[in-house]
């Protein structure tokens, strides 16, 4: 008995339909679920899940929230802050995240507001690079930003962000393919725990310092990476404003804090011809004044008793440096609060 093959156009149609089904399934499973987050817990997307599952769920009574970049994650030590403020373990919650954009803090708070709204204080680690739209948008912004927020960027970056709003798979696919390649090599991915200071265990706990990173060439490299194509965005500033307003609505006192960098970094930034720091400082002071919050911007480590030896690089503190910084900051914070209480009585 002979069979009749389907016409060629039907075979083509079936292939097209099958391809569309595969694309839709990949978009749903890879792009729009937490599937990839769990595969690579310390990836740009996975770290959001780790903060939510490990830090936030493990802190049922948060009193102090710390937001910011990898600089803030390394510098503020939750257990030391708890000791100085007489709080229980888990009441100081570090939500700082590496590779940070100001959007990250807003994202974490919006997604977990019901759990975090009990906090009485929020410390926001701020830096000029968190408001920069001159570089490529980070993955978390591409994945979670609202339609309107995506217009903070211009040109090709904007078009890619608008496409990412519709097709999320593009954000997760590089991590997924990297995961597959590493698994074939025998790599095992483990969940991220909490270190002895109460942070996600992604910060190297060590007294490390490489003098070569503090030479002119080392500083210039980071100036070019962070500020070589700098464009301050009022749209991203409004994300900070939205976060502050939510925190204030929920009853938290808000402190905008710029952690000092190694002594030679800001002079190198000024010599490079880039001037984002002065603009940033003025903008943050204006925002703080308009919203009635505290803004304290420290420039050089020497201003707070830190030496170059306390830094890993231009702006990240090593463990002894973080111990010193947290102690200094708590003295300043407690004195500021005492003075404020005195003025209000």
mmCIF file of C-alpha atoms in Angstrom:
data_model
loop_
_atom_site.group_PDB
_atom_site.id
_atom_site.type_symbol
_atom_site.label_atom_id
_atom_site.label_comp_id
_atom_site.label_asym_id
_atom_site.label_seq_id
_atom_site.Cartn_x
_atom_site.Cartn_y
_atom_site.Cartn_z
ATOM 1 C CA UNK A 1 0.000 0.000 0.000
ATOM 2 C CA UNK A 2 1.530 3.320 -1.026
ATOM 3 C CA UNK A 3 1.277 6.529 0.949
ATOM 4 C CA UNK A 4 1.013 9.977 -0.518
ATOM 5 C CA UNK A 5 3.476 12.521 0.831
ATOM 6 C CA UNK A 6 1.942 15.828 1.942
ATOM 7 C CA UNK A 7 2.428 18.731 -0.433
ATOM 8 C CA UNK A 8 5.659 20.707 0.138
ATOM 9 C CA UNK A 9 3.805 23.794 1.393
ATOM 10 C CA UNK A 10 2.202 21.730 4.174
ATOM 11 C CA UNK A 11 5.598 20.480 5.331
ATOM 12 C CA UNK A 12 6.869 24.057 5.384
ATOM 13 C CA UNK A 13 3.800 25.185 7.320
ATOM 14 C CA UNK A 14 4.297 22.425 9.889
ATOM 15 C CA UNK A 15 7.954 23.388 10.339
ATOM 16 C CA UNK A 16 7.012 27.024 10.832
ATOM 17 C CA UNK A 17 4.320 26.129 13.368
ATOM 18 C CA UNK A 18 6.721 23.825 15.226
ATOM 19 C CA UNK A 19 9.378 26.538 15.312
ATOM 20 C CA UNK A 20 6.865 29.058 16.668
ATOM 21 C CA UNK A 21 5.756 26.610 19.362
ATOM 22 C CA UNK A 22 9.386 26.053 20.417
ATOM 23 C CA UNK A 23 10.033 29.814 20.531
ATOM 24 C CA UNK A 24 6.901 30.466 22.600
ATOM 25 C CA UNK A 25 7.732 27.663 25.042
ATOM 26 C CA UNK A 26 11.313 28.933 25.375
ATOM 27 C CA UNK A 27 10.014 32.461 25.980
ATOM 28 C CA UNK A 28 7.657 31.227 28.701
ATOM 29 C CA UNK A 29 10.012 28.775 30.431
ATOM 30 C CA UNK A 30 13.378 30.498 30.002
ATOM 31 C CA UNK A 31 12.405 34.146 29.719
ATOM 32 C CA UNK A 32 9.401 34.529 32.016
ATOM 33 C CA UNK A 33 9.936 32.166 34.939
ATOM 34 C CA UNK A 34 12.576 31.832 37.642
ATOM 35 C CA UNK A 35 13.887 28.678 35.997
ATOM 36 C CA UNK A 36 17.220 30.153 34.886
ATOM 37 C CA UNK A 37 17.584 32.070 38.162
ATOM 38 C CA UNK A 38 17.770 28.767 40.020
ATOM 39 C CA UNK A 39 20.257 27.239 37.601
ATOM 40 C CA UNK A 40 22.874 29.965 38.171
ATOM 41 C CA UNK A 41 22.172 31.472 41.608
ATOM 42 C CA UNK A 42 24.883 34.138 41.421
ATOM 43 C CA UNK A 43 23.981 35.374 37.917
ATOM 44 C CA UNK A 44 22.572 38.867 37.376
ATOM 45 C CA UNK A 45 19.023 37.524 37.552
ATOM 46 C CA UNK A 46 19.723 34.689 39.978
ATOM 47 C CA UNK A 47 21.074 37.053 42.618
ATOM 48 C CA UNK A 48 17.634 38.696 42.871
ATOM 49 C CA UNK A 49 16.163 35.325 43.743
ATOM 50 C CA UNK A 50 18.916 34.660 46.278
ATOM 51 C CA UNK A 51 18.306 37.986 48.004
ATOM 52 C CA UNK A 52 14.597 37.245 48.189
ATOM 53 C CA UNK A 53 14.884 33.619 49.281
ATOM 54 C CA UNK A 54 17.945 33.770 51.521
ATOM 55 C CA UNK A 55 18.085 37.295 52.926
ATOM 56 C CA UNK A 56 14.513 38.634 52.951
ATOM 57 C CA UNK A 57 12.707 35.413 53.887
ATOM 58 C CA UNK A 58 15.306 34.813 56.588
ATOM 59 C CA UNK A 59 14.665 38.252 58.124
ATOM 60 C CA UNK A 60 11.049 38.330 59.339
ATOM 61 C CA UNK A 61 11.504 41.517 61.403
ATOM 62 C CA UNK A 62 13.700 43.912 59.377
ATOM 63 C CA UNK A 63 14.541 47.218 61.057
ATOM 64 C CA UNK A 64 17.375 48.583 58.891
ATOM 65 C CA UNK A 65 17.650 48.126 55.131
ATOM 66 C CA UNK A 66 20.875 48.653 53.185
ATOM 67 C CA UNK A 67 20.558 49.224 49.435
ATOM 68 C CA UNK A 68 23.267 49.895 46.883
ATOM 69 C CA UNK A 69 26.001 48.500 44.690
ATOM 70 C CA UNK A 70 28.802 46.025 45.320
ATOM 71 C CA UNK A 71 30.555 48.883 47.146
ATOM 72 C CA UNK A 72 27.743 49.055 49.677
ATOM 73 C CA UNK A 73 27.443 45.292 49.878
ATOM 74 C CA UNK A 74 31.071 44.997 50.878
ATOM 75 C CA UNK A 75 31.289 48.076 53.107
ATOM 76 C CA UNK A 76 28.221 47.840 55.368
ATOM 77 C CA UNK A 77 28.456 44.879 57.755
ATOM 78 C CA UNK A 78 24.974 43.979 59.058
ATOM 79 C CA UNK A 79 26.106 42.086 62.149
ATOM 80 C CA UNK A 80 28.302 45.015 63.243
ATOM 81 C CA UNK A 81 25.437 47.466 62.714
ATOM 82 C CA UNK A 82 23.147 45.227 64.761
ATOM 83 C CA UNK A 83 25.666 45.167 67.607
ATOM 84 C CA UNK A 84 25.967 48.955 67.667
ATOM 85 C CA UNK A 85 22.199 49.521 67.491
ATOM 86 C CA UNK A 86 21.233 46.784 69.942
ATOM 87 C CA UNK A 87 19.286 44.840 67.337
ATOM 88 C CA UNK A 88 18.792 41.110 66.942
ATOM 89 C CA UNK A 89 20.469 39.057 64.253
ATOM 90 C CA UNK A 90 18.620 39.449 60.989
ATOM 91 C CA UNK A 91 17.159 42.874 61.717
ATOM 92 C CA UNK A 92 19.746 44.648 59.533
ATOM 93 C CA UNK A 93 19.145 43.467 55.981
ATOM 94 C CA UNK A 94 21.727 43.969 53.237
ATOM 95 C CA UNK A 95 19.953 44.240 49.887
ATOM 96 C CA UNK A 96 22.938 45.744 48.065
ATOM 97 C CA UNK A 97 23.611 44.049 44.774
ATOM 98 C CA UNK A 98 26.622 43.843 42.458
ATOM 99 C CA UNK A 99 26.697 45.663 39.151
ATOM 100 C CA UNK A 100 24.065 47.986 40.539
ATOM 101 C CA UNK A 101 21.930 50.453 38.726
ATOM 102 C CA UNK A 102 19.708 52.693 40.886
ATOM 103 C CA UNK A 103 16.796 50.674 39.482
ATOM 104 C CA UNK A 104 17.928 47.579 41.412
ATOM 105 C CA UNK A 105 17.060 49.051 44.803
ATOM 106 C CA UNK A 106 13.634 50.109 43.559
ATOM 107 C CA UNK A 107 13.093 46.656 42.035
ATOM 108 C CA UNK A 108 13.932 44.797 45.253
ATOM 109 C CA UNK A 109 11.723 47.030 47.383
ATOM 110 C CA UNK A 110 8.765 46.950 44.992
ATOM 111 C CA UNK A 111 8.877 43.166 44.702
ATOM 112 C CA UNK A 112 9.136 42.660 48.473
ATOM 113 C CA UNK A 113 7.442 45.713 49.937
ATOM 114 C CA UNK A 114 5.088 43.817 52.226
ATOM 115 C CA UNK A 115 8.019 42.053 53.898
ATOM 116 C CA UNK A 116 10.348 45.054 54.049
ATOM 117 C CA UNK A 117 7.907 47.818 54.975
ATOM 118 C CA UNK A 118 8.393 47.151 58.703
ATOM 119 C CA UNK A 119 11.870 48.721 58.562
ATOM 120 C CA UNK A 120 12.451 51.962 60.451
ATOM 121 C CA UNK A 121 15.569 53.006 58.537
ATOM 122 C CA UNK A 122 16.950 52.686 55.020
ATOM 123 C CA UNK A 123 20.543 53.396 53.985
ATOM 124 C CA UNK A 124 20.968 53.974 50.264
ATOM 125 C CA UNK A 125 24.527 53.673 48.970
ATOM 126 C CA UNK A 126 24.677 56.035 45.972
ATOM 127 C CA UNK A 127 27.268 56.749 43.274
ATOM 128 C CA UNK A 128 27.205 58.698 39.990
ATOM 129 C CA UNK A 129 27.531 55.531 37.889
ATOM 130 C CA UNK A 130 24.169 54.278 39.177
ATOM 131 C CA UNK A 131 22.439 57.019 37.137
ATOM 132 C CA UNK A 132 24.402 56.481 33.923
ATOM 133 C CA UNK A 133 22.609 55.729 30.642
ATOM 134 C CA UNK A 134 25.718 56.139 28.506
ATOM 135 C CA UNK A 135 26.634 52.467 28.833
ATOM 136 C CA UNK A 136 24.678 49.320 27.963
ATOM 137 C CA UNK A 137 21.578 48.729 30.131
ATOM 138 C CA UNK A 138 22.179 46.051 32.779
ATOM 139 C CA UNK A 139 20.312 42.748 32.550
ATOM 140 C CA UNK A 140 18.027 43.380 35.525
ATOM 141 C CA UNK A 141 16.870 46.669 34.023
ATOM 142 C CA UNK A 142 16.262 44.976 30.678
ATOM 143 C CA UNK A 143 14.201 42.287 32.387
ATOM 144 C CA UNK A 144 12.118 44.284 34.855
ATOM 145 C CA UNK A 145 11.986 47.980 33.896
ATOM 146 C CA UNK A 146 8.615 49.480 33.073
ATOM 147 C CA UNK A 147 7.797 50.605 29.555
ATOM 148 C CA UNK A 148 8.299 54.243 30.530
ATOM 149 C CA UNK A 149 11.612 53.633 32.317
ATOM 150 C CA UNK A 150 13.066 52.177 29.133
ATOM 151 C CA UNK A 151 12.870 55.604 27.514
ATOM 152 C CA UNK A 152 15.663 56.736 29.849
ATOM 153 C CA UNK A 153 17.974 55.344 27.181
ATOM 154 C CA UNK A 154 18.181 56.567 23.606
ATOM 155 C CA UNK A 155 19.064 55.242 20.154
ATOM 156 C CA UNK A 156 19.815 51.562 19.702
ATOM 157 C CA UNK A 157 19.825 50.972 23.468
ATOM 158 C CA UNK A 158 16.215 52.170 23.677
ATOM 159 C CA UNK A 159 15.076 49.974 20.807
ATOM 160 C CA UNK A 160 16.701 46.943 22.379
ATOM 161 C CA UNK A 161 15.009 47.722 25.705
ATOM 162 C CA UNK A 162 11.642 48.040 24.032
ATOM 163 C CA UNK A 163 12.181 44.699 22.310
ATOM 164 C CA UNK A 164 13.221 43.183 25.648
ATOM 165 C CA UNK A 165 9.936 44.364 27.159
ATOM 166 C CA UNK A 166 8.131 42.053 24.725
ATOM 167 C CA UNK A 167 10.670 39.209 24.445
ATOM 168 C CA UNK A 168 12.319 38.386 27.765
ATOM 169 C CA UNK A 169 14.142 35.318 26.515
ATOM 170 C CA UNK A 170 16.966 37.501 25.184
ATOM 171 C CA UNK A 171 17.817 38.481 28.779
ATOM 172 C CA UNK A 172 17.996 34.960 30.189
ATOM 173 C CA UNK A 173 19.303 33.027 27.186
ATOM 174 C CA UNK A 174 23.013 33.988 27.586
ATOM 175 C CA UNK A 175 22.950 32.754 31.194
ATOM 176 C CA UNK A 176 21.158 29.561 30.165
ATOM 177 C CA UNK A 177 23.609 28.729 27.389
ATOM 178 C CA UNK A 178 26.555 29.521 29.693
ATOM 179 C CA UNK A 179 25.055 27.199 32.289
ATOM 180 C CA UNK A 180 24.810 24.369 29.760
ATOM 181 C CA UNK A 181 28.416 24.845 28.643
ATOM 182 C CA UNK A 182 29.658 24.775 32.236
ATOM 183 C CA UNK A 183 27.583 21.745 33.154
ATOM 184 C CA UNK A 184 29.100 19.815 30.253
ATOM 185 C CA UNK A 185 32.478 20.627 31.826
ATOM 186 C CA UNK A 186 31.367 19.243 35.184
ATOM 187 C CA UNK A 187 30.710 22.550 36.927
ATOM 188 C CA UNK A 188 28.349 22.314 39.921
ATOM 189 C CA UNK A 189 26.320 25.401 40.872
ATOM 190 C CA UNK A 190 25.455 25.887 44.532
ATOM 191 C CA UNK A 191 23.000 28.189 46.228
ATOM 192 C CA UNK A 192 24.475 31.315 47.772
ATOM 193 C CA UNK A 193 24.502 31.289 51.571
ATOM 194 C CA UNK A 194 24.999 34.021 54.173
ATOM 195 C CA UNK A 195 28.454 34.965 55.442
ATOM 196 C CA UNK A 196 29.427 35.727 59.022
ATOM 197 C CA UNK A 197 28.616 39.406 58.549
ATOM 198 C CA UNK A 198 25.035 38.683 57.472
ATOM 199 C CA UNK A 199 25.516 39.372 53.755
ATOM 200 C CA UNK A 200 25.071 37.077 50.793
ATOM 201 C CA UNK A 201 28.252 35.016 50.697
ATOM 202 C CA UNK A 202 29.557 36.534 47.477
ATOM 203 C CA UNK A 203 32.018 38.986 49.057
ATOM 204 C CA UNK A 204 35.579 37.799 49.548
ATOM 205 C CA UNK A 205 36.338 37.939 53.283
ATOM 206 C CA UNK A 206 40.041 38.759 53.241
ATOM 207 C CA UNK A 207 42.649 41.423 53.930
ATOM 208 C CA UNK A 208 43.523 41.690 50.254
ATOM 209 C CA UNK A 209 45.189 44.691 48.629
ATOM 210 C CA UNK A 210 47.135 44.919 45.379
ATOM 211 C CA UNK A 211 49.232 48.144 45.218
ATOM 212 C CA UNK A 212 49.305 47.967 41.418
ATOM 213 C CA UNK A 213 45.587 48.742 41.298
ATOM 214 C CA UNK A 214 46.230 52.092 42.945
ATOM 215 C CA UNK A 215 48.704 53.354 40.396
ATOM 216 C CA UNK A 216 47.628 55.968 37.863
ATOM 217 C CA UNK A 217 46.964 53.318 35.224
ATOM 218 C CA UNK A 218 44.668 51.382 37.547
ATOM 219 C CA UNK A 219 42.572 54.412 38.442
ATOM 220 C CA UNK A 220 42.396 55.566 34.832
ATOM 221 C CA UNK A 221 41.093 52.158 33.763
ATOM 222 C CA UNK A 222 38.163 52.389 36.182
ATOM 223 C CA UNK A 223 37.461 56.002 35.278
ATOM 224 C CA UNK A 224 37.120 54.911 31.656
ATOM 225 C CA UNK A 225 34.948 51.908 32.527
ATOM 226 C CA UNK A 226 32.559 53.812 34.780
ATOM 227 C CA UNK A 227 32.594 57.294 33.277
ATOM 228 C CA UNK A 228 34.080 57.084 29.797
ATOM 229 C CA UNK A 229 30.663 57.574 28.196
ATOM 230 C CA UNK A 230 28.750 59.149 31.049
ATOM 231 C CA UNK A 231 25.222 60.542 30.729
ATOM 232 C CA UNK A 232 23.269 61.384 33.879
ATOM 233 C CA UNK A 233 19.611 60.434 33.533
ATOM 234 C CA UNK A 234 16.763 62.413 35.159
ATOM 235 C CA UNK A 235 14.569 59.359 34.528
ATOM 236 C CA UNK A 236 16.804 57.198 36.687
ATOM 237 C CA UNK A 237 16.869 59.967 39.288
ATOM 238 C CA UNK A 238 13.084 59.668 39.431
ATOM 239 C CA UNK A 239 13.480 55.962 40.219
ATOM 240 C CA UNK A 240 15.440 56.985 43.312
ATOM 241 C CA UNK A 241 12.706 59.509 44.144
ATOM 242 C CA UNK A 242 10.031 56.806 43.819
ATOM 243 C CA UNK A 243 11.957 54.517 46.152
ATOM 244 C CA UNK A 244 12.457 57.240 48.748
ATOM 245 C CA UNK A 245 8.778 58.152 48.680
ATOM 246 C CA UNK A 246 7.744 54.534 49.195
ATOM 247 C CA UNK A 247 10.155 54.165 52.093
ATOM 248 C CA UNK A 248 8.902 57.377 53.671
ATOM 249 C CA UNK A 249 5.275 56.298 53.205
ATOM 250 C CA UNK A 250 6.151 53.093 55.046
ATOM 251 C CA UNK A 251 7.669 55.023 57.957
ATOM 252 C CA UNK A 252 11.409 54.608 57.316
ATOM 253 C CA UNK A 253 14.021 57.296 57.877
ATOM 254 C CA UNK A 254 16.153 57.511 54.727
ATOM 255 C CA UNK A 255 19.879 58.214 54.484
ATOM 256 C CA UNK A 256 21.557 58.795 51.124
ATOM 257 C CA UNK A 257 25.209 57.887 51.610
ATOM 258 C CA UNK A 258 28.167 58.018 49.280
ATOM 259 C CA UNK A 259 30.953 55.742 50.557
ATOM 260 C CA UNK A 260 34.358 57.407 50.081
ATOM 261 C CA UNK A 261 36.635 56.085 47.387
ATOM 262 C CA UNK A 262 40.409 55.582 47.547
ATOM 263 C CA UNK A 263 42.220 58.907 47.738
ATOM 264 C CA UNK A 264 43.498 59.097 44.171
ATOM 265 C CA UNK A 265 40.287 58.184 42.389
ATOM 266 C CA UNK A 266 38.318 61.439 42.372
ATOM 267 C CA UNK A 267 41.361 63.565 41.383
ATOM 268 C CA UNK A 268 41.910 61.176 38.468
ATOM 269 C CA UNK A 269 38.244 61.484 37.530
ATOM 270 C CA UNK A 270 38.511 65.287 37.490
ATOM 271 C CA UNK A 271 41.754 65.218 35.492
ATOM 272 C CA UNK A 272 40.157 62.962 32.887
ATOM 273 C CA UNK A 273 37.849 65.737 31.766
ATOM 274 C CA UNK A 274 34.727 63.953 33.021
ATOM 275 C CA UNK A 275 32.754 65.960 35.575
ATOM 276 C CA UNK A 276 29.902 63.724 36.742
ATOM 277 C CA UNK A 277 30.716 63.951 40.438
ATOM 278 C CA UNK A 278 29.899 67.629 40.946
ATOM 279 C CA UNK A 279 26.619 67.263 39.050
ATOM 280 C CA UNK A 280 25.761 64.103 40.983
ATOM 281 C CA UNK A 281 26.494 65.761 44.333
ATOM 282 C CA UNK A 282 24.289 68.733 43.542
ATOM 283 C CA UNK A 283 21.467 66.513 42.304
ATOM 284 C CA UNK A 284 21.514 64.262 45.358
ATOM 285 C CA UNK A 285 21.526 67.222 47.739
ATOM 286 C CA UNK A 286 18.569 68.707 45.856
ATOM 287 C CA UNK A 287 16.631 65.421 45.988
ATOM 288 C CA UNK A 288 17.343 65.057 49.711
ATOM 289 C CA UNK A 289 16.209 68.620 50.398
ATOM 290 C CA UNK A 290 12.999 68.230 48.377
ATOM 291 C CA UNK A 291 12.060 64.935 50.039
ATOM 292 C CA UNK A 292 13.244 65.759 53.552
ATOM 293 C CA UNK A 293 15.865 63.033 53.891
ATOM 294 C CA UNK A 294 19.517 63.038 54.909
ATOM 295 C CA UNK A 295 22.272 63.135 52.282
ATOM 296 C CA UNK A 296 25.890 62.608 53.320
ATOM 297 C CA UNK A 297 28.513 62.376 50.589
ATOM 298 C CA UNK A 298 32.025 61.416 51.626
ATOM 299 C CA UNK A 299 34.652 61.840 48.943
ATOM 300 C CA UNK A 300 38.026 60.443 50.048
ATOM 301 C CA UNK A 301 38.795 57.574 52.383
ATOM 302 C CA UNK A 302 41.204 59.779 54.303
ATOM 303 C CA UNK A 303 38.245 61.922 55.383
ATOM 304 C CA UNK A 304 36.859 59.037 57.448
ATOM 305 C CA UNK A 305 40.093 57.443 58.668
ATOM 306 C CA UNK A 306 40.531 54.926 55.850
ATOM 307 C CA UNK A 307 43.911 54.281 54.247
ATOM 308 C CA UNK A 308 44.616 53.082 50.744
ATOM 309 C CA UNK A 309 45.523 49.747 52.346
ATOM 310 C CA UNK A 310 41.872 49.342 53.398
ATOM 311 C CA UNK A 311 40.716 49.134 49.772
ATOM 312 C CA UNK A 312 40.685 46.272 47.304
ATOM 313 C CA UNK A 313 40.616 48.681 44.386
ATOM 314 C CA UNK A 314 39.404 52.205 43.613
ATOM 315 C CA UNK A 315 36.220 51.876 45.667
ATOM 316 C CA UNK A 316 35.704 48.416 47.172
ATOM 317 C CA UNK A 317 36.809 47.932 50.768
ATOM 318 C CA UNK A 318 38.538 44.782 51.940
ATOM 319 C CA UNK A 319 37.396 43.194 55.203
ATOM 320 C CA UNK A 320 39.500 45.309 57.615
ATOM 321 C CA UNK A 321 38.428 48.391 55.649
ATOM 322 C CA UNK A 322 34.769 47.396 55.928
ATOM 323 C CA UNK A 323 35.189 46.929 59.685
ATOM 324 C CA UNK A 324 36.651 50.440 59.964
ATOM 325 C CA UNK A 325 34.043 51.993 57.701
ATOM 326 C CA UNK A 326 31.097 50.384 59.510
ATOM 327 C CA UNK A 327 32.465 51.566 62.859
ATOM 328 C CA UNK A 328 32.956 55.111 61.545
ATOM 329 C CA UNK A 329 29.533 55.179 59.911
ATOM 330 C CA UNK A 330 27.779 53.965 63.058
ATOM 331 C CA UNK A 331 29.471 56.662 65.167
ATOM 332 C CA UNK A 332 28.325 59.254 62.638
ATOM 333 C CA UNK A 333 24.796 57.803 62.382
ATOM 334 C CA UNK A 334 24.221 57.539 66.126
ATOM 335 C CA UNK A 335 25.553 61.062 66.666
ATOM 336 C CA UNK A 336 23.343 62.396 63.877
ATOM 337 C CA UNK A 337 20.263 60.684 65.281
ATOM 338 C CA UNK A 338 21.016 61.955 68.795
ATOM 339 C CA UNK A 339 21.400 65.499 67.475
ATOM 340 C CA UNK A 340 18.156 65.215 65.479
ATOM 341 C CA UNK A 341 16.285 63.898 68.511
ATOM 342 C CA UNK A 342 17.656 66.805 70.559
ATOM 343 C CA UNK A 343 16.436 69.355 68.008
ATOM 344 C CA UNK A 344 12.978 67.789 67.900
ATOM 345 C CA UNK A 345 12.515 67.866 71.706
#
